[in-house]
Tab-separated table of C-alpha atoms in Angstrom:
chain	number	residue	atom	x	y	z
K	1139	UNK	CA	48.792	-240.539	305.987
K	1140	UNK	CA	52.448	-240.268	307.977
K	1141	UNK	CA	54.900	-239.895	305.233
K	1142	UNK	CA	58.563	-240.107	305.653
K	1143	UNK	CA	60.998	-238.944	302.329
K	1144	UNK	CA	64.161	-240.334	301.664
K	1145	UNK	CA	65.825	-239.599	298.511
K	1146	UNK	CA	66.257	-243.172	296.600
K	1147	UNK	CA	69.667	-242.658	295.224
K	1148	UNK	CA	71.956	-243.982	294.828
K	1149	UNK	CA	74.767	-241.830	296.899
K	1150	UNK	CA	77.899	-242.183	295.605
K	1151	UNK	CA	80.835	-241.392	297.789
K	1152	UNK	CA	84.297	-242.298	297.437
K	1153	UNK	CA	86.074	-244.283	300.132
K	1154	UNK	CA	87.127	-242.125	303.374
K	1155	UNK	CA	84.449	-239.300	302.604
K	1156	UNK	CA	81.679	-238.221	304.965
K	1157	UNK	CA	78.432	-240.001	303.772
K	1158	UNK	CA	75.334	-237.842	304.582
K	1159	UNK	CA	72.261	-239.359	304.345
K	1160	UNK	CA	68.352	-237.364	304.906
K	1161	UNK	CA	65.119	-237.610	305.612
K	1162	UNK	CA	61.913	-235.565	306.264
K	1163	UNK	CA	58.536	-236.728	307.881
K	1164	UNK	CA	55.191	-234.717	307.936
K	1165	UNK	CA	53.734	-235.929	311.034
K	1166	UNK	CA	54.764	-232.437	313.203
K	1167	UNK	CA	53.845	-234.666	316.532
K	1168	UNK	CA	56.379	-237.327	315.503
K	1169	UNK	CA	58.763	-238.186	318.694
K	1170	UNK	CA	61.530	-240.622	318.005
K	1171	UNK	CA	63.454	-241.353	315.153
K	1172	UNK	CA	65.546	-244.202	313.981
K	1173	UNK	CA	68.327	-245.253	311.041
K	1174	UNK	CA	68.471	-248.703	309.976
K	1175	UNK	CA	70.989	-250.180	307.592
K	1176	UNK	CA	69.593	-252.955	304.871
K	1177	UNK	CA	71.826	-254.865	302.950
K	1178	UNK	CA	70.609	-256.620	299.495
K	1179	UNK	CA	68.629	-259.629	300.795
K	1180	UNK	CA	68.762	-259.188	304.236
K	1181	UNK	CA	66.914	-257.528	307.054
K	1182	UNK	CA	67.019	-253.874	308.658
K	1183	UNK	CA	69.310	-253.344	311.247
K	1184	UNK	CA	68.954	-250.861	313.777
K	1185	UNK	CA	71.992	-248.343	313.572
K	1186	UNK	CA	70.755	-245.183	315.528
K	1187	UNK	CA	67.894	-244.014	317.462
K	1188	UNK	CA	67.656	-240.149	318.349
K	1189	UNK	CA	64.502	-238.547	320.547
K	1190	UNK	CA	66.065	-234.952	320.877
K	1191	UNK	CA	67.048	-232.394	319.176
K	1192	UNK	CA	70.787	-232.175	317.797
K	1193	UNK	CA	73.065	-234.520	317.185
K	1194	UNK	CA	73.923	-238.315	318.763
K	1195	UNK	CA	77.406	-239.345	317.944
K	1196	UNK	CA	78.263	-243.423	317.801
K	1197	UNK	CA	81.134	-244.717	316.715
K	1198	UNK	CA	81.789	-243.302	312.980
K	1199	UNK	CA	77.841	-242.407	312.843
K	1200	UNK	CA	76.339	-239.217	313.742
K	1201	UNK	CA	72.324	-238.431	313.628
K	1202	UNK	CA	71.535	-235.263	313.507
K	1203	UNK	CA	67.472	-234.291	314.493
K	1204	UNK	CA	65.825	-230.804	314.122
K	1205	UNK	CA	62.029	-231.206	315.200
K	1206	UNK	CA	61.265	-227.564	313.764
K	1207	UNK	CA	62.477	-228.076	310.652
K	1208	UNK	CA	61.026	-232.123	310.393
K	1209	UNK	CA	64.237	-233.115	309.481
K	1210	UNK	CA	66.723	-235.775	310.598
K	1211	UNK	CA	69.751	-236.563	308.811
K	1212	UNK	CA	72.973	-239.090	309.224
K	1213	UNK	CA	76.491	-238.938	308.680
K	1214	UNK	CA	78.579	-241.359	308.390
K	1215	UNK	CA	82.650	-240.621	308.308
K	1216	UNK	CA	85.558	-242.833	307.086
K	1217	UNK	CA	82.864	-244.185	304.797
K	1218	UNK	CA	84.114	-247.953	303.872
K	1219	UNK	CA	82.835	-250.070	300.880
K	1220	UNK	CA	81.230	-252.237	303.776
K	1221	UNK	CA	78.815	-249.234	304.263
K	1222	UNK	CA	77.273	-249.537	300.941
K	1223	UNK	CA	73.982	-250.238	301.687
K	1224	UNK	CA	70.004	-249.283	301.851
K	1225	UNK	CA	69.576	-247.124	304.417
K	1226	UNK	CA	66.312	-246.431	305.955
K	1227	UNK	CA	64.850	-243.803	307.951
K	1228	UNK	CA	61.765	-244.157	310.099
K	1229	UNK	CA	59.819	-242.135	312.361
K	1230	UNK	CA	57.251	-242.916	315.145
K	1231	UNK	CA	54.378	-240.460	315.923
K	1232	UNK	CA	52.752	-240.347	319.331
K	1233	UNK	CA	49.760	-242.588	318.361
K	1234	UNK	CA	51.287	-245.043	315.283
K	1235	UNK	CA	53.892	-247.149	315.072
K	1236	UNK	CA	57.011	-246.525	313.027
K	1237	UNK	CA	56.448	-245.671	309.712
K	1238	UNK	CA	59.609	-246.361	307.438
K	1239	UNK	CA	60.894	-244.325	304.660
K	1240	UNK	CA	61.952	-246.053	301.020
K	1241	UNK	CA	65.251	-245.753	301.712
K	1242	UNK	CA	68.600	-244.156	300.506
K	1243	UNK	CA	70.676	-246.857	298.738
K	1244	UNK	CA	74.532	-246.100	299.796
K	1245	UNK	CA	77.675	-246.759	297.767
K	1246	UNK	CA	80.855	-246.218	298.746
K	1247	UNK	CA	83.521	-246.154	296.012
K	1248	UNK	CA	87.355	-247.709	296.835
I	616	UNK	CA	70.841	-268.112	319.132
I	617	UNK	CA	69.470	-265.042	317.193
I	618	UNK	CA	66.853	-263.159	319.164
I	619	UNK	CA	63.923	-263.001	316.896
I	620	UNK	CA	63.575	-266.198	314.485
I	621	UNK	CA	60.922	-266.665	310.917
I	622	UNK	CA	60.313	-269.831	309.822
I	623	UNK	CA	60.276	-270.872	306.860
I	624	UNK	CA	63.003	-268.476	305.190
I	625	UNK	CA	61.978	-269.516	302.227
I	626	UNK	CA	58.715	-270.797	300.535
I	627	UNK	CA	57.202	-271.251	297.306
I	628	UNK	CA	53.396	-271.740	297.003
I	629	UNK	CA	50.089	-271.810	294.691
I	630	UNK	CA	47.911	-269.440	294.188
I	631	UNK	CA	44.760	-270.585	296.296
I	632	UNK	CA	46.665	-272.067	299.112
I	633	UNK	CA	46.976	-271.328	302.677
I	634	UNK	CA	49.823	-270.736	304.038
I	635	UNK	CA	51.083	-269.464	307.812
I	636	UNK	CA	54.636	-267.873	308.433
I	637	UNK	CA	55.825	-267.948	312.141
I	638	UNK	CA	57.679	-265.651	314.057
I	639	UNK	CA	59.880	-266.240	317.856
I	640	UNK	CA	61.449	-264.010	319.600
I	641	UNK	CA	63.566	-264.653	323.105
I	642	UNK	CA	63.969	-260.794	323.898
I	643	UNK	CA	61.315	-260.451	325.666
I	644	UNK	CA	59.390	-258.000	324.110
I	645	UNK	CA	55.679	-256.974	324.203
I	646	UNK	CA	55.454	-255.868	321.201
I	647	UNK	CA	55.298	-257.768	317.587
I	648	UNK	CA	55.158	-256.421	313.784
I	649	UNK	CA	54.425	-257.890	310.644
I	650	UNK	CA	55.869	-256.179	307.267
I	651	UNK	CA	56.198	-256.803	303.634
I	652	UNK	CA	58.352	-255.238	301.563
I	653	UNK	CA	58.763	-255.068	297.701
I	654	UNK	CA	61.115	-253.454	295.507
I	655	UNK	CA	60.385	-249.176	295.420
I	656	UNK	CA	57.523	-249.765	297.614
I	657	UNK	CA	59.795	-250.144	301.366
I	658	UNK	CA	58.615	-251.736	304.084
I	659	UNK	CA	54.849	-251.455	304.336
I	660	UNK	CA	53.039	-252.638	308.253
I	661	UNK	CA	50.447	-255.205	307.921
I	662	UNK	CA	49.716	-256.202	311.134
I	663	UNK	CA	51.117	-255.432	314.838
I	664	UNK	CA	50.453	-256.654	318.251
I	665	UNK	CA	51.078	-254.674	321.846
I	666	UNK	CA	50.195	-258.123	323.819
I	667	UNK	CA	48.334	-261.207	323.803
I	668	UNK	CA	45.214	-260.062	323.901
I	669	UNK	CA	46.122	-257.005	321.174
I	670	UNK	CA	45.802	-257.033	317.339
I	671	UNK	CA	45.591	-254.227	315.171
I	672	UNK	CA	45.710	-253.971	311.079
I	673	UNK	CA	48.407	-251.437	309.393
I	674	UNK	CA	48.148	-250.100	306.606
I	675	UNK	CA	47.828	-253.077	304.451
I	676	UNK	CA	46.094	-255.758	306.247
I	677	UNK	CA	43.772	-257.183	303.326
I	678	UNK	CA	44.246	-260.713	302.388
I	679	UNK	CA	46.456	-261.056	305.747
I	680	UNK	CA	45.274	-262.575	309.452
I	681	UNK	CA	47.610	-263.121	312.448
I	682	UNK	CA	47.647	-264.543	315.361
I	683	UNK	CA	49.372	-264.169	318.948
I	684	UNK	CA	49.505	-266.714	320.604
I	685	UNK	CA	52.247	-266.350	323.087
I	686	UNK	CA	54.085	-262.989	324.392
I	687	UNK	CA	56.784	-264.386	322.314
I	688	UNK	CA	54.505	-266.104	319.374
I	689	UNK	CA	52.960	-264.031	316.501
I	690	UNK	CA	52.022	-265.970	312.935
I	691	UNK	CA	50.796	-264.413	309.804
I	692	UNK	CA	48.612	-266.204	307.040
I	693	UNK	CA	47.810	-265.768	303.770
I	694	UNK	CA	44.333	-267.502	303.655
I	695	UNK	CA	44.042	-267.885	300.177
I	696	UNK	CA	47.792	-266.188	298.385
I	697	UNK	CA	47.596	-264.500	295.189
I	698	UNK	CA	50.552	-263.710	293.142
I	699	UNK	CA	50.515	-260.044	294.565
I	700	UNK	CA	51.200	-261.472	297.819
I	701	UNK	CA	54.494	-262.440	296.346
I	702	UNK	CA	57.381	-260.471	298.894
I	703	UNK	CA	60.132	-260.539	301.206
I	704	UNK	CA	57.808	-260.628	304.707
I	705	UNK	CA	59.646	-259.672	307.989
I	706	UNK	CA	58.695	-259.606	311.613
I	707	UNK	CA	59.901	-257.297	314.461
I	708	UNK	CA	59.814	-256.844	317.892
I	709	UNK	CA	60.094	-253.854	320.303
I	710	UNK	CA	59.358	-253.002	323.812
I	711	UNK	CA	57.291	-249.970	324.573
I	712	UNK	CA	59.916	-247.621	326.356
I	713	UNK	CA	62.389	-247.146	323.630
I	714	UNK	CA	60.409	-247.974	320.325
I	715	UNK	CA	63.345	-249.810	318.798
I	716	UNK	CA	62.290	-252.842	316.777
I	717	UNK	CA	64.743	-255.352	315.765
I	718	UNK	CA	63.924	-257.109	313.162
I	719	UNK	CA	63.912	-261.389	311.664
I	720	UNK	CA	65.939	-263.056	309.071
I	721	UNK	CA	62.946	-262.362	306.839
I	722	UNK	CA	60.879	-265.199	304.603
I	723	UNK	CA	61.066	-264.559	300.742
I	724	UNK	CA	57.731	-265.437	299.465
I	725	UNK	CA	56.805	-266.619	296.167
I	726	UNK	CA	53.421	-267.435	295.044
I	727	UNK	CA	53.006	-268.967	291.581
């Protein structure tokens, strides 16, 4: 079974701050990686993909992917009560289809 | 218009009954997904299609059948709900270059 670990949360961060969000997936073989926002209700929406190693910058968001360690990780700056939210990670091996972490729930603080 | 459409959004049934959700898309994808998801559990795959003629189970297909009719068509029914069934059910699209899926407005089941 493909796992992919988020810690649940909630992250607390006070407005302005650097949010930085993880995850880890056990499938070593596992080629692109994705962030998706979720807020309360509503459905996923794609924020960043990443397929190589080191970090993708958009905007205020920044994933950061290390394929040795099985780690991928995003930052969010200027964090803004807007960004409080579920955010999930998920991960897409060479012969499955995504598989989705739980999700980090995100608050930011004014 | 949005790109990927569920109807209904919302839907309140018996146990026992049959029921079919229906998902559109007008992005031209290949590729359709069917998830629940439940509070602590995420979003779990129950079925997904590559094309027409292409249907595979995930990893919780039981009590679940589909159906793709069109490129841009896939349904899911519950064939006889149970209260378990109760969920918030999305579908998703993606094509096969970039793995990106994008996801519906979701339909919150509720099965009494």
């Amino acid at each position: 079974q493909k796992e992919v670990e988020q810690n649940s949360g909630p992250l607390s961060v006070p407005e302005g701050a650097i949010a930085s969000l993880n995850c880890t997936y056990s499938d070593r073989g596992s080629q692109s990686f994705f962030w998706y926002r979720q807020y309360s209700g509503k459905s996923p929406e794609l924020i960043m993909s990443i397929y190589s190693n080191g970090d993708k910058e958009d905007g205020r968001f920044t994933a950061q992917l290390n394929k040795a360690s099985q780690y991928v990780s995003l930052l969010i700056r200027d964090s803004q009560p807007s960004d409080s939210a579920t955010y999930l990670c998920a991960v897409k091996g060479l012969e499955t289809p995504l598989v989705f972490g739980k999700g980090t729930r995100l608050s930011v603080i004014a | 218009d949005a790109d990927v459409t569920q109807t209904p959004r919302n839907r309140i049934t018996k146990t026992g009954k049959r029921i079919m959700l229906e998902c559109s898309q007008t992005k031209g994808h290949d590729r359709m997904y069917w998830y629940r998801q439940d509070p602590g559990l995420g979003l779990r795959l129950i079925y997904y299609s590559f094309d027409v003629k292409d249907i595979n189970k995930g990893e919780i297909s039981d009590g679940y059948s589909v159906s793709r009719q069109a490129q841009a068509k896939f349904s899911l029914s519950l064939e006889s709900a149970i209260p378990n069934q109760t969920a918030l059910y999305f579908c998703a699209t993606s094509d096969g270059q970039s793995y990106e899926q994008y996801f519906g407005p979701g339909t919150r089941l509720t099965v009494t």
